[in-house]
Coordinates of C-alpha atoms in Angstrom, one line a residue:
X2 CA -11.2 13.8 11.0
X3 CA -13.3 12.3 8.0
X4 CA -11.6 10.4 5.2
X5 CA -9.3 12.9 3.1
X6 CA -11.9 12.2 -0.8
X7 CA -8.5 12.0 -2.2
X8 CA -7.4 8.8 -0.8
X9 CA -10.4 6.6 -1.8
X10 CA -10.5 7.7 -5.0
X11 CA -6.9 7.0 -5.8
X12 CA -7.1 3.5 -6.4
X13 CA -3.5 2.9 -7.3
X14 CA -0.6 4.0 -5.1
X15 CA 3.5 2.8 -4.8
X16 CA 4.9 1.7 -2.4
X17 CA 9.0 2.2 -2.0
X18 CA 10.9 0.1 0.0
X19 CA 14.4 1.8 0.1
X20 CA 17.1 1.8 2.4
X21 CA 20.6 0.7 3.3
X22 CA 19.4 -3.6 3.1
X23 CA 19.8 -2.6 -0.4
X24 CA 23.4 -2.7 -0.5
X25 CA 23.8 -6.7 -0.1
X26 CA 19.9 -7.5 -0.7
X27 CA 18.8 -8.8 1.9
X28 CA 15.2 -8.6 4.0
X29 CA 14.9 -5.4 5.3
X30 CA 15.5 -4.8 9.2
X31 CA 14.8 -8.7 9.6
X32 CA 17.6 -9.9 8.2
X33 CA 19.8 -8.7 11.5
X34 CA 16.6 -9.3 13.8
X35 CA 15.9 -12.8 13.2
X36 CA 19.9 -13.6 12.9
X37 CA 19.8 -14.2 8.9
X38 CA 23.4 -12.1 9.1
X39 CA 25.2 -10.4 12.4
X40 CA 24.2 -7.2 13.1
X41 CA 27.6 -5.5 12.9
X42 CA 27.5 -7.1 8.9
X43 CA 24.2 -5.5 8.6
X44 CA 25.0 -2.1 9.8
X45 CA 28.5 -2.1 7.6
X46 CA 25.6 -1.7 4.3
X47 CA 25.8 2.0 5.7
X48 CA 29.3 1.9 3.5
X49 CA 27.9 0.8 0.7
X50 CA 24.6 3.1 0.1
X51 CA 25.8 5.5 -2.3
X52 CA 22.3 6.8 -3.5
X53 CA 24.5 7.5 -7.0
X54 CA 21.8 7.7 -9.0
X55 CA 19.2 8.7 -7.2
X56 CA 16.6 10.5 -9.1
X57 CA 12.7 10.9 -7.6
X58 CA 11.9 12.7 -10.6
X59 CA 12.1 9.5 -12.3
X60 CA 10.2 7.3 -10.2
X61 CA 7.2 10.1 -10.4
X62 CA 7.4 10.0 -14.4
X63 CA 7.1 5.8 -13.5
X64 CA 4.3 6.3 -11.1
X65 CA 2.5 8.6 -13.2
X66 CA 2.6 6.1 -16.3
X67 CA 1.7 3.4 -14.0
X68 CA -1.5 5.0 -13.1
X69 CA -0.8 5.5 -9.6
X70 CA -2.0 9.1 -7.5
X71 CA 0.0 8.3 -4.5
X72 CA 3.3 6.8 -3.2
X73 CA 4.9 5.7 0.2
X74 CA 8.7 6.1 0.8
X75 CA 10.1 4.5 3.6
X76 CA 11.1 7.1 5.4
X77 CA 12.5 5.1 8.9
X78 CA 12.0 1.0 8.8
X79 CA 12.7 -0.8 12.0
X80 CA 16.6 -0.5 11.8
X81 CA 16.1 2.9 12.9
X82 CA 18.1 4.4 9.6
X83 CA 16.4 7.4 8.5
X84 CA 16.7 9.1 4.8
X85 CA 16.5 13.0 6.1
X86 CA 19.1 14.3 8.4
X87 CA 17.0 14.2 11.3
X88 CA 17.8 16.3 14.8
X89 CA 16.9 13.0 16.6
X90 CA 20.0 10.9 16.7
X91 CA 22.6 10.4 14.0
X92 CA 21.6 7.1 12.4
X93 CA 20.8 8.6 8.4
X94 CA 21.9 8.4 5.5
X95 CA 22.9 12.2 5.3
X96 CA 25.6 11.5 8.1
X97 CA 26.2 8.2 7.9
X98 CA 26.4 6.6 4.2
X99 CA 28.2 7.6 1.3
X100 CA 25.0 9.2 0.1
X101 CA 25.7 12.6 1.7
X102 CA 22.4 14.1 1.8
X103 CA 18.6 14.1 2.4
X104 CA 16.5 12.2 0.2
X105 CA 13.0 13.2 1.3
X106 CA 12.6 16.3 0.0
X107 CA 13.4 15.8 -3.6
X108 CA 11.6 12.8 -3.1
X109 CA 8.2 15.1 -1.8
X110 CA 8.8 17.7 -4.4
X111 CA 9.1 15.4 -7.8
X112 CA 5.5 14.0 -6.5
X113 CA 3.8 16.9 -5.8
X114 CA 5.4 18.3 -9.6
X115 CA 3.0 15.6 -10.9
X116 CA -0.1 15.9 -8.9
X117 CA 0.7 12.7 -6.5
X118 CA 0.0 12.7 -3.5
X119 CA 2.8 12.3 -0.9
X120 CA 2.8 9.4 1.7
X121 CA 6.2 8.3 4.0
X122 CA 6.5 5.1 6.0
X123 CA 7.5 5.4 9.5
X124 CA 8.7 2.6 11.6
X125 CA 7.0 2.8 15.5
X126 CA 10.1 0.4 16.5
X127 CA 13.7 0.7 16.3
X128 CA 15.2 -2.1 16.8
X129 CA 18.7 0.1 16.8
X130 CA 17.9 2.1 19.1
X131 CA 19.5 1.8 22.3
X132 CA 16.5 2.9 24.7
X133 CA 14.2 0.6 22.9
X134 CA 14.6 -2.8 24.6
X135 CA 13.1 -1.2 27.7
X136 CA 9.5 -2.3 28.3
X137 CA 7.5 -5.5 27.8
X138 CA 4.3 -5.9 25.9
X139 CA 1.4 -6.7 28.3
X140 CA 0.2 -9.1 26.0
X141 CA 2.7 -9.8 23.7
X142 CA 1.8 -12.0 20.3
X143 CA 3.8 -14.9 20.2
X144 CA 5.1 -14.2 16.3
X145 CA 8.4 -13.0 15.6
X146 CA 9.3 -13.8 18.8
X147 CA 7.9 -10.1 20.2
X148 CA 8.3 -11.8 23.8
X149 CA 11.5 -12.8 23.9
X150 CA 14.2 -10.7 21.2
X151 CA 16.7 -8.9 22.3
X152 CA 16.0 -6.1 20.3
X153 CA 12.6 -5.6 21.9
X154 CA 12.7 -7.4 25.2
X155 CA 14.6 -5.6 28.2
X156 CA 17.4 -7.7 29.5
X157 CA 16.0 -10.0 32.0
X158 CA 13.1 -8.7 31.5
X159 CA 13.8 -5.5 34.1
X160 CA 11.9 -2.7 32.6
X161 CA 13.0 1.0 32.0
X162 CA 10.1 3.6 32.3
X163 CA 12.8 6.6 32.2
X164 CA 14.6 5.0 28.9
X165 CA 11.5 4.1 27.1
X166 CA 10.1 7.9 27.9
X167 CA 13.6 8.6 25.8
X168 CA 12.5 6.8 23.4
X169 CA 8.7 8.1 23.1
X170 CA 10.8 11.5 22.8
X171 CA 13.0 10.1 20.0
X172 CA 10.5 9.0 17.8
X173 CA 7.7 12.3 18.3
X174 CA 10.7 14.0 17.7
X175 CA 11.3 12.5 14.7
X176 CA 7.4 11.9 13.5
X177 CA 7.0 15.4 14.1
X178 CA 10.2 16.6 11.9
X179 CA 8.5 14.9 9.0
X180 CA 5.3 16.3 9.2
X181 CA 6.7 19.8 9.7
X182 CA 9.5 19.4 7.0
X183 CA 7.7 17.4 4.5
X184 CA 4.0 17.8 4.6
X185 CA 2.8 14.2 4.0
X186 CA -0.6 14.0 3.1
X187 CA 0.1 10.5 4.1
X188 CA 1.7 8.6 6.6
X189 CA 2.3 4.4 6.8
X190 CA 3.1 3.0 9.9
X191 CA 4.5 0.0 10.9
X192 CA 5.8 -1.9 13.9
X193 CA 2.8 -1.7 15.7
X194 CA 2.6 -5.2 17.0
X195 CA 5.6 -4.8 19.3
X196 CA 4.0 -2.7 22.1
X197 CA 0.5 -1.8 23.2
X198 CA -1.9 1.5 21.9
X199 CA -1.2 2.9 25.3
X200 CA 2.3 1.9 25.9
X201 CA 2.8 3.5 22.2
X202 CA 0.7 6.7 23.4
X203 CA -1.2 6.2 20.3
X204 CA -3.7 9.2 21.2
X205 CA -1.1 11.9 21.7
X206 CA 1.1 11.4 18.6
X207 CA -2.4 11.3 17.0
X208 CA -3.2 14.8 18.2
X209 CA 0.4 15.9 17.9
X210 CA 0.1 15.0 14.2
X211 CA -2.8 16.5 13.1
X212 CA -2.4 19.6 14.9
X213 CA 0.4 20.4 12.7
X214 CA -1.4 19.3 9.8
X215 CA -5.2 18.0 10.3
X216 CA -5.0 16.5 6.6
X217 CA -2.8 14.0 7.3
X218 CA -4.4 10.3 6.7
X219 CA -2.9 7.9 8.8
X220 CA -3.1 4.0 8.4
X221 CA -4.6 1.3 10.7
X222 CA -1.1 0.5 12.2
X223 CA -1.9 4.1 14.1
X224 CA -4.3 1.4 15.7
X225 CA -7.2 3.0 16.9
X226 CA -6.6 6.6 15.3
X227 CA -5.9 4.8 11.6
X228 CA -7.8 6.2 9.0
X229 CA -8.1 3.4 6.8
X230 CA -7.3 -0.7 7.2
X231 CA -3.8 -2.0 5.6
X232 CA -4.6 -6.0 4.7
X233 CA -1.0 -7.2 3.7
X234 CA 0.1 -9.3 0.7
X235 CA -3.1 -11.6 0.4
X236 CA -6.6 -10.1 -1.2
X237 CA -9.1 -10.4 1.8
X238 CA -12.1 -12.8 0.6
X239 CA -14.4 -10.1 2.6
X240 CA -13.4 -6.5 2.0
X241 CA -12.7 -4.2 5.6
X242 CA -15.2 -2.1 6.9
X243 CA -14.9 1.6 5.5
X244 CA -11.6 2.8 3.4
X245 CA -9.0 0.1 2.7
X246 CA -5.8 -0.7 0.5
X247 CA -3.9 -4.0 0.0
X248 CA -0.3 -3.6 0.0
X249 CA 1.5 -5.9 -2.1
X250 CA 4.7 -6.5 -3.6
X251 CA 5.6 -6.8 -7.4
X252 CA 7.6 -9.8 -6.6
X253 CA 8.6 -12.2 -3.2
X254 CA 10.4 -9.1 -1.5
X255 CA 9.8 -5.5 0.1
X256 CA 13.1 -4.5 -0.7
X257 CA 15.8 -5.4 -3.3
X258 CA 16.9 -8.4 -3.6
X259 CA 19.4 -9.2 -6.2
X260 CA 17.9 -13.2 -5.6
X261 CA 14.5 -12.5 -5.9
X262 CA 13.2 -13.1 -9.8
X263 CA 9.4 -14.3 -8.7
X264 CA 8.5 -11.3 -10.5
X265 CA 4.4 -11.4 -10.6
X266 CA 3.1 -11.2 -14.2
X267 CA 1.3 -8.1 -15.7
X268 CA -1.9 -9.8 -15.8
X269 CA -1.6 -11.3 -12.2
X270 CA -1.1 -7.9 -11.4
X271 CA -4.1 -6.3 -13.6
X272 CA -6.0 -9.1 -11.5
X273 CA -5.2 -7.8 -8.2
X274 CA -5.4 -4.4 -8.9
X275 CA -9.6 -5.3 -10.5
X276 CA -10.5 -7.5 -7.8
X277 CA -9.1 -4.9 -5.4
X278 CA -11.0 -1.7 -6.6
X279 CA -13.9 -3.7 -7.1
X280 CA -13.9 -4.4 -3.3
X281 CA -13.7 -0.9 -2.7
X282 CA -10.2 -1.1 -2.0
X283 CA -6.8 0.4 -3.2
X284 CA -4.0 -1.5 -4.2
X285 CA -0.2 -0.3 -2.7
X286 CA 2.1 -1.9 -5.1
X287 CA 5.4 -2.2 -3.9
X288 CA 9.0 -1.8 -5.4
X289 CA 12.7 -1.7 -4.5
X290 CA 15.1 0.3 -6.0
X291 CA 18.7 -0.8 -5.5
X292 CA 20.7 1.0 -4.1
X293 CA 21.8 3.3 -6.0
X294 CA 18.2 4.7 -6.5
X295 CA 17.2 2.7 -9.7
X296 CA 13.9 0.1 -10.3
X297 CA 15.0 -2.7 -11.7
X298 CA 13.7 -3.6 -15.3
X299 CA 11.4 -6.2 -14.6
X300 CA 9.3 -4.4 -12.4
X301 CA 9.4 -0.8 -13.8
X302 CA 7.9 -3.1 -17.0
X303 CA 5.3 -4.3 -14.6
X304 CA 4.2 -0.9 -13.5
X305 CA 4.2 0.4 -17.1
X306 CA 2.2 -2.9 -18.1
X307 CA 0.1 -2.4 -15.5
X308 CA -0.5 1.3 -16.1
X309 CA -0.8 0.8 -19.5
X310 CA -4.1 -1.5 -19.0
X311 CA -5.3 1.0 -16.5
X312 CA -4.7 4.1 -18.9
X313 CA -7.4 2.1 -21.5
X314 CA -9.7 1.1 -18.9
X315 CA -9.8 4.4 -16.9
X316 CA -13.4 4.9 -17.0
X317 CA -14.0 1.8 -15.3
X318 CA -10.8 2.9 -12.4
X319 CA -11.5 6.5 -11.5
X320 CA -14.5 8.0 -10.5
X321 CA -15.9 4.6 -9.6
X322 CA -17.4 2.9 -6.3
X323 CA -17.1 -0.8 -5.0
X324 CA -18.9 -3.1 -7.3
X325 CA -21.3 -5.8 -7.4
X326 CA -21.8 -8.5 -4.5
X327 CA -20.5 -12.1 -5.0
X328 CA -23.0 -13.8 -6.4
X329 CA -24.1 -11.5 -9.4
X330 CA -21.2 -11.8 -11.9
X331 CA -18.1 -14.5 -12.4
X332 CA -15.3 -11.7 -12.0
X333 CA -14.6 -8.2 -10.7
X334 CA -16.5 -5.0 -11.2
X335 CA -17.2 -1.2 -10.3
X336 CA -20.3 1.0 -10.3
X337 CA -19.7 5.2 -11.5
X338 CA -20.7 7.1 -8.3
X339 CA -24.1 7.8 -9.8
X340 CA -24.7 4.5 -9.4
X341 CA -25.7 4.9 -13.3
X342 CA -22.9 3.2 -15.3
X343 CA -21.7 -0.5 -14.1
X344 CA -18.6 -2.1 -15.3
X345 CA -18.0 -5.7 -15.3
X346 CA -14.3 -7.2 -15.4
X347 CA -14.0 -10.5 -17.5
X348 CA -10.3 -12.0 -16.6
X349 CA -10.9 -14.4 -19.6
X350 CA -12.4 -14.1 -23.2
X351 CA -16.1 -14.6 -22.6
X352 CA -17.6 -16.8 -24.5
X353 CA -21.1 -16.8 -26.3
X354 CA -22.5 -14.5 -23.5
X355 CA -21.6 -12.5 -20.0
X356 CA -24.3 -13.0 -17.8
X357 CA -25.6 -11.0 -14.8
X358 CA -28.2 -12.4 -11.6
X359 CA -30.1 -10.1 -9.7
X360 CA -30.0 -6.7 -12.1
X361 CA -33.4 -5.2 -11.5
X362 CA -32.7 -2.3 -13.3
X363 CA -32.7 -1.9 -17.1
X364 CA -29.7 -1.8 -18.9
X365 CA -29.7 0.6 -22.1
X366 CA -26.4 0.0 -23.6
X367 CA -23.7 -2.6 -23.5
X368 CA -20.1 -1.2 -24.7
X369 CA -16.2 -2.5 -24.4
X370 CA -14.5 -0.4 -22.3
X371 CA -11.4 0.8 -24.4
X372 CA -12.7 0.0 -27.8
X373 CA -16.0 1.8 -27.9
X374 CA -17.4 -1.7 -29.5
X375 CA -20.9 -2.0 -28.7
X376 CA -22.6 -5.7 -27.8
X377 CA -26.4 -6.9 -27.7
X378 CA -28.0 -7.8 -24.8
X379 CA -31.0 -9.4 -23.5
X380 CA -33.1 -10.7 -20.3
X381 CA -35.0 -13.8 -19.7
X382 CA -36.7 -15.7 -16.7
X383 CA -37.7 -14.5 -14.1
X384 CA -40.6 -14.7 -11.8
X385 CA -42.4 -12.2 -9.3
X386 CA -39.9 -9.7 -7.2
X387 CA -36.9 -12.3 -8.8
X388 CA -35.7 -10.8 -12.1
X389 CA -34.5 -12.8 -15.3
X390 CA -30.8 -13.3 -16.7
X391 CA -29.0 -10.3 -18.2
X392 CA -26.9 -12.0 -21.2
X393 CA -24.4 -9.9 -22.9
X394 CA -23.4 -11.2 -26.4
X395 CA -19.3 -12.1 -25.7
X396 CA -17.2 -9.1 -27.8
X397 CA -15.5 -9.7 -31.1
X398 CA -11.8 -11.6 -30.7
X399 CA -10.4 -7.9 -31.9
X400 CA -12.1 -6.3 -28.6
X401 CA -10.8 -9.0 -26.0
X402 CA -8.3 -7.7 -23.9
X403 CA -5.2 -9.9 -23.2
X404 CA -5.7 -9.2 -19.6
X405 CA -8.7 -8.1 -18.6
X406 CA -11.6 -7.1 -21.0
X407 CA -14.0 -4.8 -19.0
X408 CA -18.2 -4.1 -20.5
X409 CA -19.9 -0.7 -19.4
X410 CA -23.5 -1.0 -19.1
X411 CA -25.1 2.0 -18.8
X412 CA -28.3 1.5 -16.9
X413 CA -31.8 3.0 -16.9
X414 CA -31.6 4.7 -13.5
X415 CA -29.5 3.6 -10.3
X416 CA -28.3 0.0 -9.8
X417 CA -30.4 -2.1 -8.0
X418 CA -30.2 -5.6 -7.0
X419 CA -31.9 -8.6 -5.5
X420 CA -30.4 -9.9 -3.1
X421 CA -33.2 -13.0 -2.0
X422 CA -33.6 -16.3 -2.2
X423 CA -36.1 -16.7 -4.6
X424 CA -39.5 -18.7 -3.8
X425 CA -38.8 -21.4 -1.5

């Protein structure tokens, strides 16, 4: 199936890392896989997860203001604990936490109440599951210790076709409850790493998906059926090939941790999220709620900060297309999909001039997105098929924004570029 236009245009989306790890804070699913606490201490968290004040209608209103049109919930991680009260096993949080009940579909309804789009996580692995350890990578990778865990390797190393087929059935089972149940227009997996596409039957949970519903977008850990390519917590120097989002977290963690207070600035964040759409990307900015259901302060104030910049700059956000090349302008920018109006991102207060390599076409007005201001500008050199410098005169102090000041240019036909080397 093509690209859903929805998902491209989007830009921003959340991403909510919530489960029962909450309870002590500590890494999500790892902590009990790479031994940071005993299992049995992990699991006990299922005591603790009261979901007390658990109100999705909230985090939609915080979404909304932060600009985002999508959001991922974390409907199954790899400790196999799911938020709905699934027909697939008994591990969730409706039988077996204090939380009593099924926190999906509140969570799908307050999004779709505000026009966002609805996306749940889904863990391939289950590292609780007890027909999981059954089968051996063919070629496993040799990170987090796929080839030799207990919670993915068989026990000495005998395989189990007949358990892992029980647990192929356990998870479509499951896959196909929340795409029945819940509609997602997205979903995120993850644990892809830890078997192979065929081992995995990538192809038939593929078709079993979007014969329910054909609109369903599916990430890149779908392997080769993803829709779109999931670069984690770094901003590629090279942007994937076709759609793409960077998922990244507002401080150190996924989840909550009461420990973690390297909380990312709002202009770190307002650089990401430029640099990112200006790649053609989206940027999934993550949270964790504790456990009770609430964001913590510091980075609902990021998402509002961030949202807030967005909400000024929008022209330059939505609506737009990948920007210029390297090469062409110091800093991020987009194009409008007529290819008519370009908007370059200036991450610090320009100074005498912002200037532009390679614009063949003429520029007919220069303004500052947000304040309307509007700034001389001028060309000179150039020589043959190479054209001259664009310089923009730098805006007024008053029209500098403290994070990111973005300039429209609105351009005498569509953009076009040199891209040579000049005479050699």
């Amino acid at each position: 199936m093509p690209m859903q236009p929805w998902f491209p245009d989007a830009k921003l989306g959340i991403f909510v890392h919530y489960g029962i790890y909450a309870v002590d804070g500590v890494p999500e699913s790892w902590a009990f896989y790479t031994g940071e606490v005993p299992r049995d201490r992990y699991m006990r968290q299922l005591h603790g997860f009261t979901a007390s004040r658990y109100d999705p209608r909230t985090w939609a209103d915080l979404f909304v203001r932060a600009g985002a049109r999508y959001a991922v919930l974390t409907a199954r991680h790899h400790d196999g604990v799911a938020l709905w009260d699934t027909a697939h096993g008994d591990l969730d949080v409706v039988r077996r936490t204090p939380a009593g009940r099924d926190l999906i579909t509140s969570y799908a309804d307050a999004l779709r109440e505000r026009d966002l789009k609805v996306g749940l996580y889904y863990s391939h692995s289950d590292w609780n599951h007890p027909d999981y350890a059954s089968v051996i990578h063919p070629d496993p990778p040799h990170h987090d210790h796929v080839d030799s865990n207990p919670y993915v390797v068989p026990k000495d190393g005998v395989e189990d076709p007949e358990a892992w087929a029980r647990y192929l059935t356990y998870r479509d089972g499951q896959v196909t409850e929340l795409v029945e149940r819940f509609r997602p227009d997205l979903l995120w997996f993850d644990g892809e790493w830890e078997r192979s596409e065929a081992q995995w039957r990538i192809p038939e949970l593929a078709r079993r998906i979007l014969a329910i519903n054909p609109q369903t977008v599916l990430n890149a850990r779908m392997l080769s059926h993803g829709d779109y390519a999931t670069p984690e917590q770094g901003l590629p120097v090279r942007a994937p090939k076709g759609p793409w989002e960077l998922c990244l977290t507002v401080n150190d963690s996924w989840g909550y941790r009461h420990t973690d207070d390297r909380h990312k600035t709002v202009g770190m964040l307002v650089r990401y999220f430029a640099e990112t759409i200006g790649m053609g990307g989206n940027l999934l900015l993550d949270v964790g709620p504790r456990e009770d259901g609430t964001v913590t302060e510091p980075q609902a104030q990021r998402l509002t900060g961030l949202g807030t910049w967005i909400a000024r700059h929008s022209d330059a956000v939505y609506g737009t297309v990948a920007g210029l090349p390297p090469g062409h302008h110091h800093g991020a920018s987009t194009l409008s999909k007529d290819g008519r109006t370009l908007f370059l991102t200036c991450f610090d207060a320009p100074r005498e001039h912002v200037a532009v390599r390679g614009l063949r076409t003429p520029v007919k007005r220069v303004s500052v997105v947000g304040s309307g201001a509007e700034l001389g500008h001028t060309s000179s050199g150039g020589l043959h098929e190479v054209p001259g410098m664009t310089w923009i005169d730098a805006p007024a102090p008053g029209d500098v924004d403290p994070y990111a000041t973005v300039l429209a240019l609105e351009l005498d036909g569509e953009l076009d570029l040199y891209r040579g080397s000049g005479r050699v």
